[in-house]
Amino acid sequence: MKGIVSMKAYTELTKKEREELFSALMNEYKNYCNMGLSLDLSRGKPNSAQLDISLGLMSVDMSRENCFSRGGLDCRNYGVLDGLPEMKELFSDVLGLDPADIIVGGNSSLQLMYGCLTRAMLFGVPGGRGPWSQEEGLKWICVTPGYDRHFRITELLGFELVSVPMTDDGPDMDKVEELVRDPKVKGIWCVPKYSNPTGNTYSDETVRRLAAMECASPDFRIMWDNAYCVHDFDEAGDKLADIFALAEKYGNRDRIYYFSSTSKITFPGGGVALMAMSEANRLATLKILGAETIGFDKLNQLRHLAFFGSADNMLEHMLTLGGVIKEKFDITINNLSSLRGLGIAEWTEPRGGYFISLDVLPGTAGRVHELMKGAGVVLTPPGATHPYGKDPDDKTLRIAPTYPTDGELDTATQILALSVKLAALEKLGV
Amino acid sequence: MKGIVSMKAYTELTKKEREELFSALMNEYKNYCNMGLSLDLSRGKPNSAQLDISLGLMSVDMSRENCFSRGGLDCRNYGVLDGLPEMKELFSDVLGLDPADIIVGGNSSLQLMYGCLTRAMLFGVPGGRGPWSQEEGLKWICVTPGYDRHFRITELLGFELVSVPMTDDGPDMDKVEELVRDPKVKGIWCVPKYSNPTGNTYSDETVRRLAAMECASPDFRIMWDNAYCVHDFDEAGDKLADIFALAEKYGNRDRIYYFSSTSKITFPGGGVALMAMSEANRLATLKILGAETIGFDKLNQLRHLAFFGSADNMLEHMLTLGGVIKEKFDITINNLSSLRGLGIAEWTEPRGGYFISLDVLPGTAGRVHELMKGAGVVLTPPGATHPYGKDPDDKTLRIAPTYPTDGELDTATQILALSVKLAALEKLGV
């Protein structure tokens, strides 16, 4: 991954040196244990200071005259299945999407993804041979490490989850291209920008190959969860290629189901989600979605429109937010630096998003988790980043630095570095 | 139905009398046609005056200190899949439900219903033999006339829709009890109070029989859409028996999926929906729902809680709203009264809800719809109240009086009575 730090050292210590080091570190660890801490590095949640940046959303003037859409529709009432045109335009301006491709949903993009896949199971998708639930032995590509909630949906729906390793440039495309020669392979989960949990962004060539590849399944789908689309720490954020433009070029526009939301722009507990897709996909989706609901919450769309006003304002808002999050990442990376050169850990140093992926000495992730718990720090369970919750190497830990306060985070990540060292020394023999 | 007016007369006219009457009425009709009207009796939507009664919901003080739940949870953030406990309590107080049975959703109860049925299709339900999508030839009972959006969901999911006639007391229970002896019959749609479109309420004995009946299918489900739960015109509203209490008595609590929402209490475009179900159903539901979303919009729950404060306030609010709606129903019934004794129409006179069902001379509903259209008044398409959109008798029209202003409604329902007469005379021969 980008930003990974090269390693050496603990293996070069003698057993006696390891024992002495272990004993000193264990004393340090015990001091933390005695502090009665209760800290949490497991949740990809904004903290209160971040949420306060969007507080204006709650005091938007929603008096009667402001309850109407640009077109004069009373948004308090029924109507508009696919979202207000002005909401589509705002998303389009921010995300570089065709507004005509957009369907605005409720507060959860995950729910939109689940909806797309359950519709595929029950009714099929354009280009396919019917409901996926009628086919046997379907498989789904999971870029690993990846997002547990993605994996869980396809696991529940009965897909066999097939791991493809994440590289600096995104999924290992040689492997992906090989897998999609199997007509049973129906799709792939992607978090293309600041991927969860590795924090890297797919290279232009990776996006191109995803858009261009030959798939044996005629109705293969890329679940393109651009959750961290504008979640740069500063203006030097990663740039993601336009998958719709590339897919168009290769005649594969129907392949893309695109998702995003304002959950980590405004409020996870009351944001606005969207999906974007080709006309054929959209018409098929709206036909079923129109049986599912009369429409999503339009007043919350109006509230978001009034709060942001323009794409520029939203991007400026994200830079403010990015600055706050960067501090958290800096604290974390700074404490992980004590692992530098020890040959027992690698980690990512993203330029945006919500997560850092930490690879510890194989076979020690579970032990690190246990040590952290002993000191009162909750980590995401090891394995969560892998299909079926199982990391065969027991080495990957997802670090979510945003939720604790700066002080808590500093303590928690010092304990993290310490636990990684202790677990490594145990593994090497003390 | 309750309130139906007895009929006689047009059939007793001579052909000449009919011709003279037709000619006079046609002149009256043509005058309306020349007025260039554009009126709508098709939409079960509140009008602006009704929406204004809930306008305070939009100016609830949502400053920072009010963004927290009673338990201290920051509702701007992730968390709480099944709804805030205080929101469950409010719904429980209003609806007489056990708060533990409730799951609070997004803005759409229809979406919760669709969710329950798609989960049943893909994963099965407690007591069943697995995913319903693996079974062939499934059937669903549709009380007719009924709600087109209900019928559409089960049609899309591939059920054969089986009609059961609505009686004054609710569904014809002899027919229902006979049908559920077939293990292929998986469930029934019910709008038990102020049913859409007939406006009647199931009798206690009907609710008891639904709760008690022996079903051949071990996982039969009653979709209990109590959309008009507190939508009485005045304090003398209909009383609906407690289906959960009755189902408990007969050991059939798992049979009930209960739904409601504030769509017609506050805003269709931004309300709060709920479902309620037994523990077994709830646990099975939450297991899948937890893969679908991290949680619904909690800020809108807080907003509703702050706006209402208590069940008493919500019920008082509904009486205010009921008064406004009653005026619309009175105008409609008053104009339909000119059909009294003519032997060409029957209609319901509900004590709450949103709809009136009008039965015209068999074979003339389509013609009435056409005549209305000619005069610039949109009616719900005939057949919409029946499975597959087909009314074999071509006689039932759903009248939605709430959306037009009082003046518009008066004109539209005068034209309605006129069109019913014209169509009947055409049918009888002029």
PDB file of N, CA, C and O in Angstrom, chain B residues 1-4 143-144 164-174 176 188 190-195 198-210 224 238-241 348:
ATOM      1  N   MET B   1     -71.695  -2.439   3.010  1.00  0.00           N
ATOM      2  CA  MET B   1     -70.855  -1.617   3.895  1.00  0.00           C
ATOM      3  C   MET B   1     -71.745  -0.764   4.788  1.00  0.00           C
ATOM      4  O   MET B   1     -72.836  -0.402   4.401  1.00  0.00           O
ATOM      5  N   LYS B   2     -71.198  -0.410   5.890  1.00  0.00           N
ATOM      6  CA  LYS B   2     -71.874   0.536   6.773  1.00  0.00           C
ATOM      7  C   LYS B   2     -72.131   1.835   6.012  1.00  0.00           C
ATOM      8  O   LYS B   2     -71.259   2.328   5.305  1.00  0.00           O
ATOM      9  N   GLY B   3     -73.288   2.418   6.232  1.00  0.00           N
ATOM     10  CA  GLY B   3     -73.537   3.729   5.637  1.00  0.00           C
ATOM     11  C   GLY B   3     -73.960   3.671   4.183  1.00  0.00           C
ATOM     12  O   GLY B   3     -74.192   4.691   3.569  1.00  0.00           O
ATOM     13  N   ILE B   4     -74.026   2.480   3.635  1.00  0.00           N
ATOM     14  CA  ILE B   4     -74.453   2.411   2.234  1.00  0.00           C
ATOM     15  C   ILE B   4     -75.932   2.779   2.143  1.00  0.00           C
ATOM     16  O   ILE B   4     -76.741   2.419   2.996  1.00  0.00           O
ATOM     17  N   VAL B 143     -58.110  -8.615   0.072  1.00  0.00           N
ATOM     18  CA  VAL B 143     -59.476  -8.201   0.374  1.00  0.00           C
ATOM     19  C   VAL B 143     -59.849  -7.127  -0.648  1.00  0.00           C
ATOM     20  O   VAL B 143     -59.113  -6.161  -0.833  1.00  0.00           O
ATOM     21  N   THR B 144     -61.010  -7.340  -1.304  1.00  0.00           N
ATOM     22  CA  THR B 144     -61.355  -6.509  -2.449  1.00  0.00           C
ATOM     23  C   THR B 144     -62.713  -5.848  -2.256  1.00  0.00           C
ATOM     24  O   THR B 144     -63.650  -6.551  -1.895  1.00  0.00           O
ATOM     25  N   VAL B 164     -60.894 -11.797  -1.954  1.00  0.00           N
ATOM     26  CA  VAL B 164     -61.947 -12.121  -0.990  1.00  0.00           C
ATOM     27  C   VAL B 164     -62.769 -10.850  -0.813  1.00  0.00           C
ATOM     28  O   VAL B 164     -62.194  -9.770  -0.621  1.00  0.00           O
ATOM     29  N   PRO B 165     -64.087 -10.946  -0.901  1.00  0.00           N
ATOM     30  CA  PRO B 165     -64.881  -9.711  -0.838  1.00  0.00           C
ATOM     31  C   PRO B 165     -64.838  -9.056   0.536  1.00  0.00           C
ATOM     32  O   PRO B 165     -64.795  -9.740   1.561  1.00  0.00           O
ATOM     33  N   MET B 166     -64.847  -7.742   0.520  1.00  0.00           N
ATOM     34  CA  MET B 166     -65.008  -6.964   1.753  1.00  0.00           C
ATOM     35  C   MET B 166     -66.482  -6.974   2.124  1.00  0.00           C
ATOM     36  O   MET B 166     -67.354  -6.849   1.265  1.00  0.00           O
ATOM     37  N   THR B 167     -66.766  -7.174   3.418  1.00  0.00           N
ATOM     38  CA  THR B 167     -68.135  -7.039   3.927  1.00  0.00           C
ATOM     39  C   THR B 167     -68.146  -5.874   4.921  1.00  0.00           C
ATOM     40  O   THR B 167     -67.105  -5.292   5.198  1.00  0.00           O
ATOM     41  N   ASP B 168     -69.303  -5.588   5.482  1.00  0.00           N
ATOM     42  CA  ASP B 168     -69.389  -4.539   6.507  1.00  0.00           C
ATOM     43  C   ASP B 168     -68.432  -4.801   7.668  1.00  0.00           C
ATOM     44  O   ASP B 168     -67.934  -3.877   8.306  1.00  0.00           O
ATOM     45  N   ASP B 169     -68.187  -6.089   7.930  1.00  0.00           N
ATOM     46  CA  ASP B 169     -67.380  -6.481   9.089  1.00  0.00           C
ATOM     47  C   ASP B 169     -65.924  -6.752   8.762  1.00  0.00           C
ATOM     48  O   ASP B 169     -65.189  -7.264   9.603  1.00  0.00           O
ATOM     49  N   GLY B 170     -65.521  -6.430   7.525  1.00  0.00           N
ATOM     50  CA  GLY B 170     -64.156  -6.748   7.110  1.00  0.00           C
ATOM     51  C   GLY B 170     -64.184  -7.848   6.067  1.00  0.00           C
ATOM     52  O   GLY B 170     -65.228  -8.097   5.451  1.00  0.00           O
ATOM     53  N   PRO B 171     -63.050  -8.543   5.861  1.00  0.00           N
ATOM     54  CA  PRO B 171     -63.035  -9.604   4.848  1.00  0.00           C
ATOM     55  C   PRO B 171     -64.091 -10.660   5.135  1.00  0.00           C
ATOM     56  O   PRO B 171     -64.407 -10.926   6.297  1.00  0.00           O
ATOM     57  N   ASP B 172     -64.640 -11.245   4.090  1.00  0.00           N
ATOM     58  CA  ASP B 172     -65.574 -12.361   4.233  1.00  0.00           C
ATOM     59  C   ASP B 172     -64.810 -13.528   4.868  1.00  0.00           C
ATOM     60  O   ASP B 172     -64.070 -14.249   4.192  1.00  0.00           O
ATOM     61  N   MET B 173     -65.001 -13.716   6.163  1.00  0.00           N
ATOM     62  CA  MET B 173     -64.158 -14.659   6.903  1.00  0.00           C
ATOM     63  C   MET B 173     -64.433 -16.118   6.567  1.00  0.00           C
ATOM     64  O   MET B 173     -63.540 -16.961   6.689  1.00  0.00           O
ATOM     65  N   ASP B 174     -65.644 -16.417   6.119  1.00  0.00           N
ATOM     66  CA  ASP B 174     -65.903 -17.799   5.686  1.00  0.00           C
ATOM     67  C   ASP B 174     -64.984 -18.141   4.522  1.00  0.00           C
ATOM     68  O   ASP B 174     -64.360 -19.202   4.477  1.00  0.00           O
ATOM     69  N   VAL B 176     -62.153 -16.563   3.748  1.00  0.00           N
ATOM     70  CA  VAL B 176     -60.744 -16.558   4.190  1.00  0.00           C
ATOM     71  C   VAL B 176     -60.395 -17.886   4.847  1.00  0.00           C
ATOM     72  O   VAL B 176     -59.385 -18.524   4.530  1.00  0.00           O
ATOM     73  N   ILE B 188     -52.253 -12.570   3.887  1.00  0.00           N
ATOM     74  CA  ILE B 188     -53.379 -11.702   3.542  1.00  0.00           C
ATOM     75  C   ILE B 188     -52.999 -10.250   3.827  1.00  0.00           C
ATOM     76  O   ILE B 188     -52.292  -9.959   4.790  1.00  0.00           O
ATOM     77  N   CYS B 190     -54.282  -6.656   4.991  1.00  0.00           N
ATOM     78  CA  CYS B 190     -55.396  -6.077   5.739  1.00  0.00           C
ATOM     79  C   CYS B 190     -55.125  -4.599   6.039  1.00  0.00           C
ATOM     80  O   CYS B 190     -54.040  -4.258   6.499  1.00  0.00           O
ATOM     81  N   VAL B 191     -56.123  -3.764   5.778  1.00  0.00           N
ATOM     82  CA  VAL B 191     -56.119  -2.394   6.331  1.00  0.00           C
ATOM     83  C   VAL B 191     -57.304  -2.380   7.282  1.00  0.00           C
ATOM     84  O   VAL B 191     -58.432  -2.113   6.876  1.00  0.00           O
ATOM     85  N   PRO B 192     -57.070  -2.741   8.547  1.00  0.00           N
ATOM     86  CA  PRO B 192     -58.181  -3.145   9.409  1.00  0.00           C
ATOM     87  C   PRO B 192     -59.069  -2.003   9.883  1.00  0.00           C
ATOM     88  O   PRO B 192     -60.213  -2.219  10.247  1.00  0.00           O
ATOM     89  N   LYS B 193     -58.519  -0.791   9.893  1.00  0.00           N
ATOM     90  CA  LYS B 193     -59.326   0.349  10.359  1.00  0.00           C
ATOM     91  C   LYS B 193     -59.450   1.360   9.227  1.00  0.00           C
ATOM     92  O   LYS B 193     -58.445   1.750   8.628  1.00  0.00           O
ATOM     93  N   TYR B 194     -60.687   1.798   8.966  1.00  0.00           N
ATOM     94  CA  TYR B 194     -60.939   2.734   7.859  1.00  0.00           C
ATOM     95  C   TYR B 194     -60.242   2.238   6.592  1.00  0.00           C
ATOM     96  O   TYR B 194     -59.443   2.934   5.970  1.00  0.00           O
ATOM     97  N   SER B 195     -60.561   1.011   6.249  1.00  0.00           N
ATOM     98  CA  SER B 195     -59.897   0.314   5.147  1.00  0.00           C
ATOM     99  C   SER B 195     -59.861   1.152   3.871  1.00  0.00           C
ATOM    100  O   SER B 195     -60.783   1.911   3.590  1.00  0.00           O
ATOM    101  N   THR B 198     -62.697   1.292   1.333  1.00  0.00           N
ATOM    102  CA  THR B 198     -64.097   1.237   1.776  1.00  0.00           C
ATOM    103  C   THR B 198     -64.355   2.037   3.053  1.00  0.00           C
ATOM    104  O   THR B 198     -65.490   2.397   3.349  1.00  0.00           O
ATOM    105  N   GLY B 199     -63.310   2.291   3.820  1.00  0.00           N
ATOM    106  CA  GLY B 199     -63.465   3.144   5.003  1.00  0.00           C
ATOM    107  C   GLY B 199     -64.096   2.452   6.194  1.00  0.00           C
ATOM    108  O   GLY B 199     -64.320   3.095   7.221  1.00  0.00           O
ATOM    109  N   ASN B 200     -64.384   1.168   6.070  1.00  0.00           N
ATOM    110  CA  ASN B 200     -64.966   0.459   7.219  1.00  0.00           C
ATOM    111  C   ASN B 200     -63.875  -0.165   8.084  1.00  0.00           C
ATOM    112  O   ASN B 200     -62.711  -0.263   7.667  1.00  0.00           O
ATOM    113  N   THR B 201     -64.281  -0.579   9.285  1.00  0.00           N
ATOM    114  CA  THR B 201     -63.334  -1.144  10.248  1.00  0.00           C
ATOM    115  C   THR B 201     -63.728  -2.581  10.545  1.00  0.00           C
ATOM    116  O   THR B 201     -64.921  -2.892  10.671  1.00  0.00           O
ATOM    117  N   TYR B 202     -62.722  -3.464  10.616  1.00  0.00           N
ATOM    118  CA  TYR B 202     -62.993  -4.878  10.880  1.00  0.00           C
ATOM    119  C   TYR B 202     -63.708  -5.018  12.223  1.00  0.00           C
ATOM    120  O   TYR B 202     -63.307  -4.386  13.214  1.00  0.00           O
ATOM    121  N   SER B 203     -64.708  -5.850  12.271  1.00  0.00           N
ATOM    122  CA  SER B 203     -65.404  -6.110  13.535  1.00  0.00           C
ATOM    123  C   SER B 203     -64.499  -6.916  14.475  1.00  0.00           C
ATOM    124  O   SER B 203     -63.548  -7.570  14.034  1.00  0.00           O
ATOM    125  N   ASP B 204     -64.817  -6.883  15.754  1.00  0.00           N
ATOM    126  CA  ASP B 204     -64.050  -7.655  16.738  1.00  0.00           C
ATOM    127  C   ASP B 204     -64.017  -9.132  16.361  1.00  0.00           C
ATOM    128  O   ASP B 204     -62.988  -9.800  16.490  1.00  0.00           O
ATOM    129  N   GLU B 205     -65.158  -9.632  15.887  1.00  0.00           N
ATOM    130  CA  GLU B 205     -65.242 -11.053  15.540  1.00  0.00           C
ATOM    131  C   GLU B 205     -64.358 -11.378  14.326  1.00  0.00           C
ATOM    132  O   GLU B 205     -63.716 -12.438  14.288  1.00  0.00           O
ATOM    133  N   THR B 206     -64.284 -10.450  13.386  1.00  0.00           N
ATOM    134  CA  THR B 206     -63.390 -10.659  12.232  1.00  0.00           C
ATOM    135  C   THR B 206     -61.934 -10.717  12.687  1.00  0.00           C
ATOM    136  O   THR B 206     -61.178 -11.604  12.278  1.00  0.00           O
ATOM    137  N   VAL B 207     -61.557  -9.779  13.543  1.00  0.00           N
ATOM    138  CA  VAL B 207     -60.167  -9.767  14.031  1.00  0.00           C
ATOM    139  C   VAL B 207     -59.892 -11.060  14.792  1.00  0.00           C
ATOM    140  O   VAL B 207     -58.840 -11.693  14.615  1.00  0.00           O
ATOM    141  N   ARG B 208     -60.865 -11.475  15.608  1.00  0.00           N
ATOM    142  CA  ARG B 208     -60.691 -12.717  16.364  1.00  0.00           C
ATOM    143  C   ARG B 208     -60.500 -13.900  15.421  1.00  0.00           C
ATOM    144  O   ARG B 208     -59.605 -14.724  15.613  1.00  0.00           O
ATOM    145  N   ARG B 209     -61.320 -13.978  14.395  1.00  0.00           N
ATOM    146  CA  ARG B 209     -61.229 -15.124  13.480  1.00  0.00           C
ATOM    147  C   ARG B 209     -59.905 -15.112  12.705  1.00  0.00           C
ATOM    148  O   ARG B 209     -59.326 -16.175  12.458  1.00  0.00           O
ATOM    149  N   LEU B 210     -59.434 -13.926  12.356  1.00  0.00           N
ATOM    150  CA  LEU B 210     -58.125 -13.832  11.682  1.00  0.00           C
ATOM    151  C   LEU B 210     -57.014 -14.340  12.600  1.00  0.00           C
ATOM    152  O   LEU B 210     -56.073 -15.019  12.158  1.00  0.00           O
ATOM    153  N   TRP B 224     -50.791  -6.494   8.536  1.00  0.00           N
ATOM    154  CA  TRP B 224     -51.785  -5.701   9.260  1.00  0.00           C
ATOM    155  C   TRP B 224     -51.387  -4.225   9.143  1.00  0.00           C
ATOM    156  O   TRP B 224     -50.675  -3.690   9.989  1.00  0.00           O
ATOM    157  N   ASP B 238     -64.193   4.684  15.006  1.00  0.00           N
ATOM    158  CA  ASP B 238     -64.309   3.223  15.105  1.00  0.00           C
ATOM    159  C   ASP B 238     -63.264   2.674  16.077  1.00  0.00           C
ATOM    160  O   ASP B 238     -62.172   3.228  16.205  1.00  0.00           O
ATOM    161  N   LYS B 239     -63.611   1.594  16.735  1.00  0.00           N
ATOM    162  CA  LYS B 239     -62.657   0.908  17.626  1.00  0.00           C
ATOM    163  C   LYS B 239     -62.222  -0.396  16.970  1.00  0.00           C
ATOM    164  O   LYS B 239     -63.059  -1.181  16.528  1.00  0.00           O
ATOM    165  N   LEU B 240     -60.927  -0.614  16.942  1.00  0.00           N
ATOM    166  CA  LEU B 240     -60.371  -1.837  16.347  1.00  0.00           C
ATOM    167  C   LEU B 240     -59.873  -2.760  17.452  1.00  0.00           C
ATOM    168  O   LEU B 240     -59.166  -2.320  18.361  1.00  0.00           O
ATOM    169  N   ALA B 241     -60.234  -4.023  17.376  1.00  0.00           N
ATOM    170  CA  ALA B 241     -59.769  -4.997  18.383  1.00  0.00           C
ATOM    171  C   ALA B 241     -58.252  -5.154  18.317  1.00  0.00           C
ATOM    172  O   ALA B 241     -57.631  -4.896  17.295  1.00  0.00           O
ATOM    173  N   THR B 348     -69.824   4.356   0.627  1.00  0.00           N
ATOM    174  CA  THR B 348     -69.557   4.200   2.060  1.00  0.00           C
ATOM    175  C   THR B 348     -69.482   5.578   2.705  1.00  0.00           C
ATOM    176  O   THR B 348     -69.144   6.565   2.047  1.00  0.00           O
TER     177      THR B 348
END
